[in-house]
Structure formats: C-alpha cells, structure tokens
Coordinates of C-alpha atoms and ligand atoms in Angstrom, one line a residue:
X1 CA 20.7 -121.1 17.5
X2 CA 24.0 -119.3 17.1
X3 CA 23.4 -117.0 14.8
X4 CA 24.4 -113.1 15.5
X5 CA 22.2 -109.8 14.9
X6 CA 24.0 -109.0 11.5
X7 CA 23.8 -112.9 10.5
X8 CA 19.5 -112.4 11.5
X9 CA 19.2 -108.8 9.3
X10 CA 20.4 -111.0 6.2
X11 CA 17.6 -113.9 6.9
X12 CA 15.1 -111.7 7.4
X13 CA 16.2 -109.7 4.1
X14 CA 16.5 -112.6 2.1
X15 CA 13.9 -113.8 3.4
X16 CA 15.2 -117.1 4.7
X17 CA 12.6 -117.0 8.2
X18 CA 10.1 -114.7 9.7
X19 CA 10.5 -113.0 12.9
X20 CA 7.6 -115.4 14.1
X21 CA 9.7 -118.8 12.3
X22 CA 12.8 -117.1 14.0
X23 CA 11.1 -116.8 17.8
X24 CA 9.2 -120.0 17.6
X25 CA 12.5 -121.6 17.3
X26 CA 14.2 -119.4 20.0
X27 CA 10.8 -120.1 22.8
X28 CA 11.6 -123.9 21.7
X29 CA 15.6 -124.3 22.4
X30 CA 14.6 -122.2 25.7
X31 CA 11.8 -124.9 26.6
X32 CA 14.1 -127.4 25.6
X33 CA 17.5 -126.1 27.3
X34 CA 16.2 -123.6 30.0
X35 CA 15.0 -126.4 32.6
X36 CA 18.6 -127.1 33.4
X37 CA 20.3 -124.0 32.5
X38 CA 18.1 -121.7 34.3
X39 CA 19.0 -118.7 32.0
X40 CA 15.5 -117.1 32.4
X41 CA 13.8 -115.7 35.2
X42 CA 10.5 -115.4 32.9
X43 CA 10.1 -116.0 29.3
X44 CA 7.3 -113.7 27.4
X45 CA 6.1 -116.6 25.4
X46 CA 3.0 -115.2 23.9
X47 CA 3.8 -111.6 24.5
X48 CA 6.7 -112.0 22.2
X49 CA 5.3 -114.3 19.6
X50 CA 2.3 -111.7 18.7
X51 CA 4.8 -109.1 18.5
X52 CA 6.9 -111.5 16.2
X53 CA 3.6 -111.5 13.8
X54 CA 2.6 -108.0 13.7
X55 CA 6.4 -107.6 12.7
X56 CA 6.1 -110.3 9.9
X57 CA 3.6 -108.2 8.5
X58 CA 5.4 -104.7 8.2
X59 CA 8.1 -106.9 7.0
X60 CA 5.6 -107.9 4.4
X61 CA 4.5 -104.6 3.5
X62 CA 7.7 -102.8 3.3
X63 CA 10.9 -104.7 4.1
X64 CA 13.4 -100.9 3.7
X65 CA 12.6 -100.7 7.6
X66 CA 15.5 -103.7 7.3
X67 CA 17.8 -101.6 6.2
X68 CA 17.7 -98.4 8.0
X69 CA 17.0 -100.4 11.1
X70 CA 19.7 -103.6 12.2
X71 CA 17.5 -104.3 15.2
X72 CA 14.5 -104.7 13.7
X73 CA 13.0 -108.2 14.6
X74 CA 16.3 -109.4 16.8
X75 CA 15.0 -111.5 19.7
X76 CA 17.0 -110.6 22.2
X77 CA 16.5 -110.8 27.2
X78 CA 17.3 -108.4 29.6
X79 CA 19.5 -108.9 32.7
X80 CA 16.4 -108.9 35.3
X81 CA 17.5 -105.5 36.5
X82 CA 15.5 -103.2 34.0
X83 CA 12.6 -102.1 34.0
X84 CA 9.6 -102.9 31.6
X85 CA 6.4 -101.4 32.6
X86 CA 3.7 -104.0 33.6
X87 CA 6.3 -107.1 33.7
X88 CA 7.7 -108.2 36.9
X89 CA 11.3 -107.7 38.1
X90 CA 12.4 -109.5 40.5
X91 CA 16.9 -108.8 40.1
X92 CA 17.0 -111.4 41.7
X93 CA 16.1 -111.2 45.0
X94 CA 12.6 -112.8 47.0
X95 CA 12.6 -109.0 48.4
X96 CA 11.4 -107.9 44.7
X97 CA 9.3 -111.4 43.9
X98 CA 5.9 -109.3 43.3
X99 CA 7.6 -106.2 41.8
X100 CA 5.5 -105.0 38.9
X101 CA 7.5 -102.4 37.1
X102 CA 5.2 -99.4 36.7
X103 CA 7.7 -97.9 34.2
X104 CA 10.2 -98.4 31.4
X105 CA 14.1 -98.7 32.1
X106 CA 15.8 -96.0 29.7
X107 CA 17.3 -99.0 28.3
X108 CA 14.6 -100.8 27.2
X109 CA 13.1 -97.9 26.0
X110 CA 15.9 -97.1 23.7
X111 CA 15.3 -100.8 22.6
X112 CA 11.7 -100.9 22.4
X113 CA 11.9 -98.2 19.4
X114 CA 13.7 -100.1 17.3
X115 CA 10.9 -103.2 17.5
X116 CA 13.4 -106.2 18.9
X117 CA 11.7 -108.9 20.2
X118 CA 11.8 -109.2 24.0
X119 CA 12.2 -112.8 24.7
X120 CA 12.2 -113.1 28.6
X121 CA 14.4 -111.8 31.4
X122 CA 17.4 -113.5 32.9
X123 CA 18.5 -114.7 35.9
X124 CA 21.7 -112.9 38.0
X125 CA 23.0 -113.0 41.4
X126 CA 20.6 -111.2 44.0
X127 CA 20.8 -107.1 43.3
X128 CA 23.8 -107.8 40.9
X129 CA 26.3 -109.1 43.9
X130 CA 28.2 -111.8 43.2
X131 CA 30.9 -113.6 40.4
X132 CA 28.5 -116.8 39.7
X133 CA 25.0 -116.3 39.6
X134 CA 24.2 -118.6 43.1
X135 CA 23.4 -115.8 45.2
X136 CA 19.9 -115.8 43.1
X137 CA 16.7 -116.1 44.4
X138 CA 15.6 -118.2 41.6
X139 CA 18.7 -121.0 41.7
X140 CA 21.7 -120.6 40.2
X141 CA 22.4 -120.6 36.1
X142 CA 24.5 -123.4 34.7
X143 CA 27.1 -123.1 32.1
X144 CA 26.5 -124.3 29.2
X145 CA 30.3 -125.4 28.2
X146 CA 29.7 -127.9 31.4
X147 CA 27.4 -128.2 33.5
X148 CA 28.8 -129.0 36.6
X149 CA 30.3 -125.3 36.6
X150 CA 29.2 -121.5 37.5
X151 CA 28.9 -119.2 33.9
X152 CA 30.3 -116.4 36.2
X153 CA 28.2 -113.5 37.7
X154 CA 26.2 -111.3 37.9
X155 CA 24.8 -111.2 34.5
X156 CA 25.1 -115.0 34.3
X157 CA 21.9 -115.5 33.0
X158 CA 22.4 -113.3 29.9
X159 CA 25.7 -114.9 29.3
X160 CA 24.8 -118.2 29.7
X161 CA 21.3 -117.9 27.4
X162 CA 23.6 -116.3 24.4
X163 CA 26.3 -119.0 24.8
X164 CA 23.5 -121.9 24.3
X165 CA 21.6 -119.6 21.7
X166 CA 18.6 -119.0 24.1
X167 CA 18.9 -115.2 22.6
X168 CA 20.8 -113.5 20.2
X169 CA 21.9 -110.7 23.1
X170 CA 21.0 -110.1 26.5
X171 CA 21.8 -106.3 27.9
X172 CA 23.5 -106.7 31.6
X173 CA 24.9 -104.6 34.1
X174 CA 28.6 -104.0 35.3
X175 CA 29.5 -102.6 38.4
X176 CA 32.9 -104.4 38.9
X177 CA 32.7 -107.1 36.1
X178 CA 29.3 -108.8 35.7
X179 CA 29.2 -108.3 32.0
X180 CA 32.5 -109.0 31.3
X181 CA 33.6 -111.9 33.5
X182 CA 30.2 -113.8 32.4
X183 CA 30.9 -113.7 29.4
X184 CA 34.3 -114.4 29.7
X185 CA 33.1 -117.8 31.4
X186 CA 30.5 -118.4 28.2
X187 CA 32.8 -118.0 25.6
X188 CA 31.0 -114.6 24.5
X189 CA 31.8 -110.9 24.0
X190 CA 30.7 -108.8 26.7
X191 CA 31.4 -104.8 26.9
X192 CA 31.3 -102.3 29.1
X193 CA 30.5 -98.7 28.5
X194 CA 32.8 -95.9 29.9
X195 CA 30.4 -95.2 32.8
X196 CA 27.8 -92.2 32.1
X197 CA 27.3 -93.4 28.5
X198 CA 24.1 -95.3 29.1
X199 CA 21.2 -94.1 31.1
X200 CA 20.8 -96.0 35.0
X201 CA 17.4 -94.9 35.0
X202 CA 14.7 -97.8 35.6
X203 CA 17.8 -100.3 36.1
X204 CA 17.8 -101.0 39.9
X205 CA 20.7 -99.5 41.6
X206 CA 23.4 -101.7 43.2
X207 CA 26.5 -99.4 43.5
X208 CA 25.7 -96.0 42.1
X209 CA 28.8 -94.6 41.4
X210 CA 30.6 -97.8 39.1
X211 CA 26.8 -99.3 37.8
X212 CA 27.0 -99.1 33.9
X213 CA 24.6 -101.3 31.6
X214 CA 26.0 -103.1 28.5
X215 CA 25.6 -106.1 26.3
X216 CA 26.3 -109.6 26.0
X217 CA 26.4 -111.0 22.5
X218 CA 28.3 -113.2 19.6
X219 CA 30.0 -110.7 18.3
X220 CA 31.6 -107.3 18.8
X221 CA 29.7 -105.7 15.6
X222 CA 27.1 -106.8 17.8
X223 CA 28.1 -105.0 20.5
X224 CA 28.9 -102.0 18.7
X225 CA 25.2 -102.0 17.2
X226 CA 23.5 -102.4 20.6
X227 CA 25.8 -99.9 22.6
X228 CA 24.7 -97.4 19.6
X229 CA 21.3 -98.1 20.7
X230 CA 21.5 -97.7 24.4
X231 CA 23.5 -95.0 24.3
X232 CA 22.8 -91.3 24.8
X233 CA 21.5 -88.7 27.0
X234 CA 18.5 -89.0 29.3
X235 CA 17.7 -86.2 31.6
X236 CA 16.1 -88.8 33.8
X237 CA 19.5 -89.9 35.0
X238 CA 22.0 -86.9 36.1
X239 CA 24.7 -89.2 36.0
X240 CA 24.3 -89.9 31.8
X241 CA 26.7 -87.6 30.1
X242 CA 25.4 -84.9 27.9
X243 CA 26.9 -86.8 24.8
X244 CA 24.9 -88.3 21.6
X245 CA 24.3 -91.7 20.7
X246 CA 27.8 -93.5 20.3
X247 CA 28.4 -94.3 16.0
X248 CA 30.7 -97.6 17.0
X249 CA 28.6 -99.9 14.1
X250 CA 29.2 -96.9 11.2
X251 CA 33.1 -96.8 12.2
X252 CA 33.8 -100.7 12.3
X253 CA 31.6 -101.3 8.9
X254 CA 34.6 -98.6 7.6
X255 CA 37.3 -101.5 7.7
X256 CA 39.6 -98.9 7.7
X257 CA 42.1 -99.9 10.4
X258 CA 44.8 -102.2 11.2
X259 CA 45.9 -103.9 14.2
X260 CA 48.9 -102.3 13.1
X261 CA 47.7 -98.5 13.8
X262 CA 47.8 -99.3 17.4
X263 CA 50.2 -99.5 20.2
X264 CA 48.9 -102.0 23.1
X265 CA 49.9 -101.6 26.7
X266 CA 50.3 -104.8 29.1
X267 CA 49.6 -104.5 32.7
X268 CA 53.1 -107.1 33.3
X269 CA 53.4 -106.9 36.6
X270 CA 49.7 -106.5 37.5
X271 CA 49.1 -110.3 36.2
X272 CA 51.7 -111.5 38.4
X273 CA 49.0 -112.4 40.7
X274 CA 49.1 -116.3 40.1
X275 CA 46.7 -116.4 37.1
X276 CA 45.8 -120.2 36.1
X277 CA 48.4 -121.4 34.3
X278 CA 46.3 -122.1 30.8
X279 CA 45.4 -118.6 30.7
X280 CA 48.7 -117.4 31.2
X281 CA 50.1 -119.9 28.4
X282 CA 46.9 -118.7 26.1
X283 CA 47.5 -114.8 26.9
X284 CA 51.3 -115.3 26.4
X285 CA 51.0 -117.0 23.1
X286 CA 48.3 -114.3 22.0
X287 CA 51.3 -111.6 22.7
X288 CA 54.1 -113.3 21.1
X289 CA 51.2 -113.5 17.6
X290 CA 50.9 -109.6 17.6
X291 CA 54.5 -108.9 18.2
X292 CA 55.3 -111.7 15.5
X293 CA 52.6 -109.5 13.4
X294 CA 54.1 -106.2 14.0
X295 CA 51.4 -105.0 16.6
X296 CA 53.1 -102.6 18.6
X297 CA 53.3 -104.0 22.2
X298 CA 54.1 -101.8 25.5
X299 CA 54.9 -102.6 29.1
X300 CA 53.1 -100.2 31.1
X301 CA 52.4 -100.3 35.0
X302 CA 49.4 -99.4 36.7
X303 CA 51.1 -99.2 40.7
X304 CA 48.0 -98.6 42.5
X305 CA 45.8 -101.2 40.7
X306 CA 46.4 -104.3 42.8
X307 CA 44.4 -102.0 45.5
X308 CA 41.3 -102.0 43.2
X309 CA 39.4 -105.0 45.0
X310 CA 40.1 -103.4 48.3
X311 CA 39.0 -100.2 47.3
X312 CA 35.6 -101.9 45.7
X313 CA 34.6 -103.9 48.6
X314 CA 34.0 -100.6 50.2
X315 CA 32.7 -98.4 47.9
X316 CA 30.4 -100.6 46.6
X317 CA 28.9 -102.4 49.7
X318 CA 28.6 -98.8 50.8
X319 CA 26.7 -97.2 48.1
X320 CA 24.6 -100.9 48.1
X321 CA 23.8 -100.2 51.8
X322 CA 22.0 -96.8 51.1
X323 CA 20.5 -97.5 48.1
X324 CA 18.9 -101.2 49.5
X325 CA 17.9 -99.0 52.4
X326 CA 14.4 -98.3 50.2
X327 CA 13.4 -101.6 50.8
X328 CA 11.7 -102.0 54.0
X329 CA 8.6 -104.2 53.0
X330 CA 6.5 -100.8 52.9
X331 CA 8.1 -98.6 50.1
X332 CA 9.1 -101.3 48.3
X333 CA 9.8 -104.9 48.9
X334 CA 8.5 -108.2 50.4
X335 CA 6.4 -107.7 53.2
X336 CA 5.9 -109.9 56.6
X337 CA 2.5 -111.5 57.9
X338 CA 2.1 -108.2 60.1
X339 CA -0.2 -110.4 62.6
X340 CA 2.9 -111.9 63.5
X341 CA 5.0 -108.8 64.4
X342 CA 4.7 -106.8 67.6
X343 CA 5.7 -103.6 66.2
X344 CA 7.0 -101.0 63.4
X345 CA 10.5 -102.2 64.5
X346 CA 10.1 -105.9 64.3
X347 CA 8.0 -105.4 60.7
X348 CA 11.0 -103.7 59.4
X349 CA 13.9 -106.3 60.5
X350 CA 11.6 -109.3 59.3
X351 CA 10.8 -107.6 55.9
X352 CA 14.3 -107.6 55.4
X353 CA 15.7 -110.1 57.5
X354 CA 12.7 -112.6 55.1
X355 CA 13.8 -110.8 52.0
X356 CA 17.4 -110.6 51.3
X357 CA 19.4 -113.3 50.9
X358 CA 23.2 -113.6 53.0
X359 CA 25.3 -112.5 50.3
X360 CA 23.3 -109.2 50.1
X361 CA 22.8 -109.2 54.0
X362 CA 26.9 -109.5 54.5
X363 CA 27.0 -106.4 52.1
X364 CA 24.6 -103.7 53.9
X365 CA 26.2 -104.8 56.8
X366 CA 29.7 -104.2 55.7
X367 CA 28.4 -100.8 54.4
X368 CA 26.8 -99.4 57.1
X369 CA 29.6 -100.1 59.2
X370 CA 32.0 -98.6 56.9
X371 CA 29.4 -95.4 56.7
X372 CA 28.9 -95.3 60.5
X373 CA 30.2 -92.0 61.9
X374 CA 34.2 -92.2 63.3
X375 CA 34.7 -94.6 60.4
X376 CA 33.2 -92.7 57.3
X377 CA 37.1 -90.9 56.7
X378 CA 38.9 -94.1 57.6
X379 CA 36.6 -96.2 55.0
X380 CA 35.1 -94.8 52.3
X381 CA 36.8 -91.3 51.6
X382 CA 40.3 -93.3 52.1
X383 CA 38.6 -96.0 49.1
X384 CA 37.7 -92.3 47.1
X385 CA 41.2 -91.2 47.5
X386 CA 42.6 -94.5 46.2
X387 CA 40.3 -94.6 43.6
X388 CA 41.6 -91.7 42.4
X389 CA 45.1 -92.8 42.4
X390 CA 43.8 -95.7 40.0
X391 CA 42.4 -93.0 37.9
X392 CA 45.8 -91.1 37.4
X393 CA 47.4 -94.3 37.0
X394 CA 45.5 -95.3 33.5
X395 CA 45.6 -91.5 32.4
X396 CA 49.5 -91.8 32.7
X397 CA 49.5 -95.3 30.9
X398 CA 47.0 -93.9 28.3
X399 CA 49.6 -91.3 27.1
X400 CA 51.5 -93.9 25.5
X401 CA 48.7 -96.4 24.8
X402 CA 45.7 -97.0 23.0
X403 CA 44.5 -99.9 24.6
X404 CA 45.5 -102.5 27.4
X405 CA 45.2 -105.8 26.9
X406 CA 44.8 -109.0 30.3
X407 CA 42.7 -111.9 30.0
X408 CA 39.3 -110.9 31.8
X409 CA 39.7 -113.6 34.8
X410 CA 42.5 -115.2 37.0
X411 CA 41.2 -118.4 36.7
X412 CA 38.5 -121.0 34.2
X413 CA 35.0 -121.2 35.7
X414 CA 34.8 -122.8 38.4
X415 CA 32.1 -125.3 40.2
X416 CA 28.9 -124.5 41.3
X417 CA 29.3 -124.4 45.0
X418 CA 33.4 -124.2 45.7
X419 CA 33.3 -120.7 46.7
X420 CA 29.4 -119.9 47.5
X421 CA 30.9 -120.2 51.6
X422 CA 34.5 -118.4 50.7
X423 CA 33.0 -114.7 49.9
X424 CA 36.6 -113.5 49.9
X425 CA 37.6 -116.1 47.7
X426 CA 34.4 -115.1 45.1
X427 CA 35.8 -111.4 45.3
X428 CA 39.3 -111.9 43.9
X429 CA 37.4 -113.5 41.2
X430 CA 37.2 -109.9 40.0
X431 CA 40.8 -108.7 40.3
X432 CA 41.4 -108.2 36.4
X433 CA 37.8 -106.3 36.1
X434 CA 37.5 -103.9 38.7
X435 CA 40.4 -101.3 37.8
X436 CA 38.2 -100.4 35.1
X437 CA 35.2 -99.4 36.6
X438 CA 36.8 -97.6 39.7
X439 CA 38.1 -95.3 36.2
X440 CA 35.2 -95.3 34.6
X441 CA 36.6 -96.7 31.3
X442 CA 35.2 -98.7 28.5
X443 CA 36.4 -102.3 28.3
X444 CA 35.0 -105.3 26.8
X445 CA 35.7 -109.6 27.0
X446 CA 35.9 -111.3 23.3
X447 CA 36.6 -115.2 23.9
X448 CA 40.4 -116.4 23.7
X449 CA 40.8 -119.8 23.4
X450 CA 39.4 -122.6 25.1
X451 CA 41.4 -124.8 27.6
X452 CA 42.4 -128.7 27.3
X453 CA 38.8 -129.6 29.2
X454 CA 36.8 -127.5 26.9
X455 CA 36.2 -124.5 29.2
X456 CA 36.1 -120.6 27.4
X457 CA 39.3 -118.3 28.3
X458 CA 38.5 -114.3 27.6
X459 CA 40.7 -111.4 26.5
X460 CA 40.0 -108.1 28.4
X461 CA 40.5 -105.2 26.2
X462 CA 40.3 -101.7 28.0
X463 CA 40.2 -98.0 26.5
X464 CA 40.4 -94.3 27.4
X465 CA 37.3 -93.4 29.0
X466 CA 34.5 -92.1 26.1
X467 CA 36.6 -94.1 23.3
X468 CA 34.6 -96.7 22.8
X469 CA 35.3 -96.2 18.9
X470 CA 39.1 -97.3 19.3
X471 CA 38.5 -99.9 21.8
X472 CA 36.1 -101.9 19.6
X473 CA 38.3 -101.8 16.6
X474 CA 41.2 -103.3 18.6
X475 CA 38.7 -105.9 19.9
X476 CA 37.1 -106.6 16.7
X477 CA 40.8 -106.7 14.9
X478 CA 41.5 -109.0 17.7
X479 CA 38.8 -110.7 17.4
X480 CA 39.4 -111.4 13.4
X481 CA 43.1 -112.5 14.7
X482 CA 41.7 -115.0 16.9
X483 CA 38.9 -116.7 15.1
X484 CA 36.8 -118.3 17.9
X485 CA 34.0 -120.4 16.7
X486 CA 33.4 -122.7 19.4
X487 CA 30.1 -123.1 20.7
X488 CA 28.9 -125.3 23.5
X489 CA 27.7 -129.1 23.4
X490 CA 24.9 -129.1 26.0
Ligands
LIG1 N1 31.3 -109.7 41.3 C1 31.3 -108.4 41.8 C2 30.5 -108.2 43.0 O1 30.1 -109.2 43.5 C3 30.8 -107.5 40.7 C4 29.3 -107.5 40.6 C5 28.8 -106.6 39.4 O2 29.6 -106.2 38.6 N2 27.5 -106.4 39.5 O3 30.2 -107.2 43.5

C-alpha cells in the first residue's frame, strides 16, 4: 500500500477505511511480502491491531482529534534500535537476541502520544554498521525494486518495508548515511536531522558523536510532519539541543516559496570521484532543468571533504569501541554456557567473541587500536582536527548558499554479497553522505530518477545546520520538479 501520512488523514476523515481496515491490510502485504524481503525483525500483529480498534472507536466518537493530530492512526516500524518498553530489541545483533527493553526510546515516546500504530520493528545491519543490511543477525533485507540486490544500510529494513508499502514510515538512524543512502537505494525520501535535534536517548548508541535518528517515508511533507514529532528537548540526552519542536509541516503547507528564492551550491569537484555513469547523466540533466528554470546554481568547493571517509572510519569505530564495551554477556548481552568456561576471562571473550558478528568485531578492534595510548593523538584527535576543517569548509560554502545539491550515492544498489568480503569497498559506499554528519548538518534523499534496469537514483540535499525549514522547501520544490511516482513490482 503506497499511500503517504497526508494521503491516510484524508481516508480516515472521509471515512474511506478504519485504522483497523487500514492495519489488517498492512499485517497482510507484510505476511505476504516480508518472507522474502525480510523488512521486519518482529511484527506486533495483535498488539497493533487492538490498538487499531480502540482507535476506530475515538474516531467514532469524535473524529476533530483528525484534525489537530496528522498522526493519529498512521501505521508506521521502528529501525530496531529504539527502545519500547517490554518489546525486544535485538539492533541487530545475536549479542542483544533476549533484550527486553525496560524503557521507552525518547523517540517512540514522542510517537506514542500522538496514537500511531506501531506495526513491527525492522531489520538493519548489526549495531547500525554497514551500507547493505548483511551484516544482520536476522539475514539480510532484500530490495524490493529487485531482488537480487542490497536496499543499502543500515536502516535497510525501514527503507525497504516503505518502498514495498509494508508501512507508511519507518524512523531510522544516521551516523554516516543509514537513513539517507537506504532510501536512496528504495526509491524513498529519507532525512537527516542537524545532529542534537532529536533525543539519542533509548536508541542504542553506535557512534555517539555523528548518531542522529530520522525518518524514512513517501514523501517530504511526510518527513516534515514526523521530524516535528521527534523533535525537541529531552533532558535525558545532554547532547539534544535546548531548542523546541521543529514547525517544518506548518512552513511547507504555506506554499510560499519558489525554487527561484534560492541559490544552490554544487560540490563540482567533490563528484569527480567516478560516480556511475547514469547517475552522473541523471544529476547532470537535473542541473541543466533548474538553470533552464532560472534556479540560481553555484559552484562551490568543499577542499577538505574527500577526507571525510577517512576521518569517519576512525571516529566512529572509536566511539563504537567504547560504547560496545557494555556488552560483556553480564551487563548486558548474550551470555556463554559458563560450565564451559574456565574463568572470568574466558567468560568475557566468549560472550563476545559468540555475540558479535565480524563486521562489528573488525570495528572494536580498529577502535581500540586507534584509542590505545601512543596512538590516541595520531588517530583520533588528528580525525577531530580534520573534522573540523570539514566544518569550516561548509560554513564558508554556506555564505553564499542555501543548500548543496549531489546525488546521495556513487553508484545503483548493488548485489547482495559483492562487497559483504571487500569492507573497504562497502565504506566508500558512503563518500557523498558522510561530510554531513562529521558537520552536523541536516540533509535529506528524495528519489531522482530511476536507471535503464529499473533501479532508484537519489538526490542529496544538504542545509545549514538547524535549518531544516529551508532544506525541506528546496527538497519538496525539488521534489514537485521531479515528479517520481514509481513504485516497485515485487
Ligand atoms: N555505512 C556506514 C557505516 O557502516 C554508516 C552507518 C550508519 O550511518 N549507521 O558505518
């Protein structure tokens, strides 16, 4: 079911379906779909479907809740990385497969309030590492444009169960492009917050310094409407900025802007970096439309920027080393037959040795080097330093900017399995997404075009840190320009 959160708020106003007509349908493409796709980790059948009726009936006895409330009765999964008390969550690892949450992420509190439907949880690479969503516990997710190929990672099963209408939206996390590149590879929007504007608390850290939580969804009203529900303080996370709720939905529903009213930067030389040649032709085409329009196009150059996948692969596997150092298989985490250990020692390796999988194993192990004492100023405060040349980079490009515009990924998705063994290969997969995260700005994937064999190309549109209001016009002017409606056969 393709139908977006706006498109939902009409049905159930004009009383076209019930929340419970509306979920029965959803639980039914997921049974018939999710065997192959593997979008879900778990599905809440029943859970969700009583919820669905107790809704039909405040529907019934006042339906204004529909208007003051967009959310109300959206059936929509959650990246299994947050937290909802009671449930299991697992993000994706056999370390975490008994995990019962004893508390709600910030996130899905913010959603719980507004009564959405919680359909299931969805698959991702183990602890949010990886560009394809192999690297999980539970098997990989398929894409749904073909299903010999990856959707991308690490929120691949949120992007891949909104591309074959398993949900309406699935909230995933971004720590150097696993909302964004996803979705990219689905054919669906995906944004990323400026980092700080939604709360990390109850989402299980991977890389606490570039972590940010967004959605994936059909549209970006749609992303606008769920960002202004996530968003916002929480003193439960000292990273959140002290800022309000973001008002994105209010400001597009204005109509007041223009393509026109903006000047767009292109990173020139930056995507000299041998993208695919479709995407190039695609992107190209795309620029040559807004100049033809009388968009105001820029050059601008971002030096420091091809070091951002450098810089990454050691902050991140750094900040991933201490924060996986919880699990032990006594705090937290899978635990060994201990009548098969000799001692504390050999409990603690096998715990973890049995829990993690290689991809996460290669990462603590690059980390800990990188932390280890003689190396700590060569390694990580070099990576700081650089990433702060990044930063100073974009604020010199945003003086004469609004936005910059790339496609989201080098390349089309790519088969399951060609680079599971080539980790370095997997990491440029993420050359286009990273600069954005090491600065902390807002940037979101709206689908392009697809290519001659049917497969979704993404535009990447990035704004000044805290604007999300500006970078969603742009996106959603762009996104009017473009006019994808494709949706996927299988
Ligand atoms: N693909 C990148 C990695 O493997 C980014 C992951 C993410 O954003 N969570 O680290």
């Amino acid at each position: 079911m393709y139908k977006t959160i706006e498109d939902i708020n009409k049905g159930y106003k004009k009383k076209d379906f019930k929340p419970s007509e509306l979920v029965s349908e959803y639980l039914s493409e997921i049974k018939l779909k999710d065997q192959k796709l593997n979008s879900y980790t778990e599905v809440f059948e029943d859970l969700v479907f009583s919820h669905a009726q107790n809704l039909d009936k405040e529907i019934d006895s006042d339906n204004s809740i529909l208007d003051s409330n967009i959310l109300f009765g959206i059936p929509i999964a959650l990246k299994d990385i947050f937290l909802v008390k009671d449930l299991i969550c697992t993000s994706g690892s056999k370390m975490l497969e008994n995990y019962v949450s004893n508390y709600d992420s910030k996130v899905y509190e913010s959603l719980k309030i507004t009564s959405c439907l919680l359909l299931g949880k969805n698959n991702m690479d183990e602890f949010a590492m990886g560009s394809s969503t192999e690297t999980s516990y539970h098997g990989p997710t398929l894409n749904p444009w073909d299903l010999n190929r990856v959707p991308g990672g690490s929120s691949g099963g949120s992007a891949s169960a909104v591309a074959a209408g398993l949900a309406c939206a699935s909230i995933g996390t971004d720590t150097g492009g696993s909302i964004r590149q996803p979705a990219s590879f689905c054919g669906i929007v995906g944004l990323k917050p400026s980092y700080g504007r939604v709360s990390r608390f109850g989402m299980i850290a991977f890389s606490s310094s570039l972590d940010q939580a967004g959605p994936l969804c059909r549209t970006v009203k749609d992303s606008a409407i769920l960002l202004d529900s996530i968003s916002g303080y929480d003193s439960k996370d000292s990273t959140c900025l002290n800022l309000p709720p973001t008002n994105c939905y209010t400001e597009l529903c204005k109509n007041d802007f223009n393509l026109k009213d903006f000047t767009i930067g292109i990173p020139s030389k930056l995507l000299d970096i041998g993208l695919d040649r479709e995407i190039k032709t695609n992107f190209d085409s795309l620029i040559k439309e807004l100049i033809s329009n009388g968009v105001k196009v820029v050059d601008i150059e971002l030096p420091n920027a091809k070091y951002s996948v450098a810089t990454y692969y050691i902050i991140a596997p750094c900040e991933a080393s201490s924060n996986l150092s919880r699990f032990d298989g006594v705090r937290y985490g899978h635990s060994t037959d201990y009548k098969n250990v000799k001692d504390l020692e050999e409990f603690y390796i096998k715990n973890r040795s049995e829990g993690f999988g290689d991809e996460v194993k290669r990462r603590i192990m690059l980390g800990n080097y990188a932390l280890s004492s003689g190396y700590y100023d060569a390694y990580y405060l070099k990576a700081n330093k650089v990433k702060e040349m990044i930063v100073s980079d974009f604020n010199s490009a945003f003086n004469n900017v609004d936005c910059i515009l790339s496609p989201t990924c080098p390349e089309l998705p790519f088969n399951l399995g060609e680079k599971k063994n080539d980790p370095l290969k997997m990491y440029l997969s993420d050359i286009l997404t990273i600069p954005a995260n090491l600065a902390q700005l807002p940037s979101i994937s709206i689908p392009l075009s697809l290519s001659k064999n049917n497969l979704p190309i993404g535009l990447q549109i990035t704004g000044k840190k805290l604007d999300e209001n500006t970078l969603l016009k742009v996106a959603n002017g762009l996104e009017n320009l473009i006019g994808f409606s494709a949706t996927p056969k299988g």
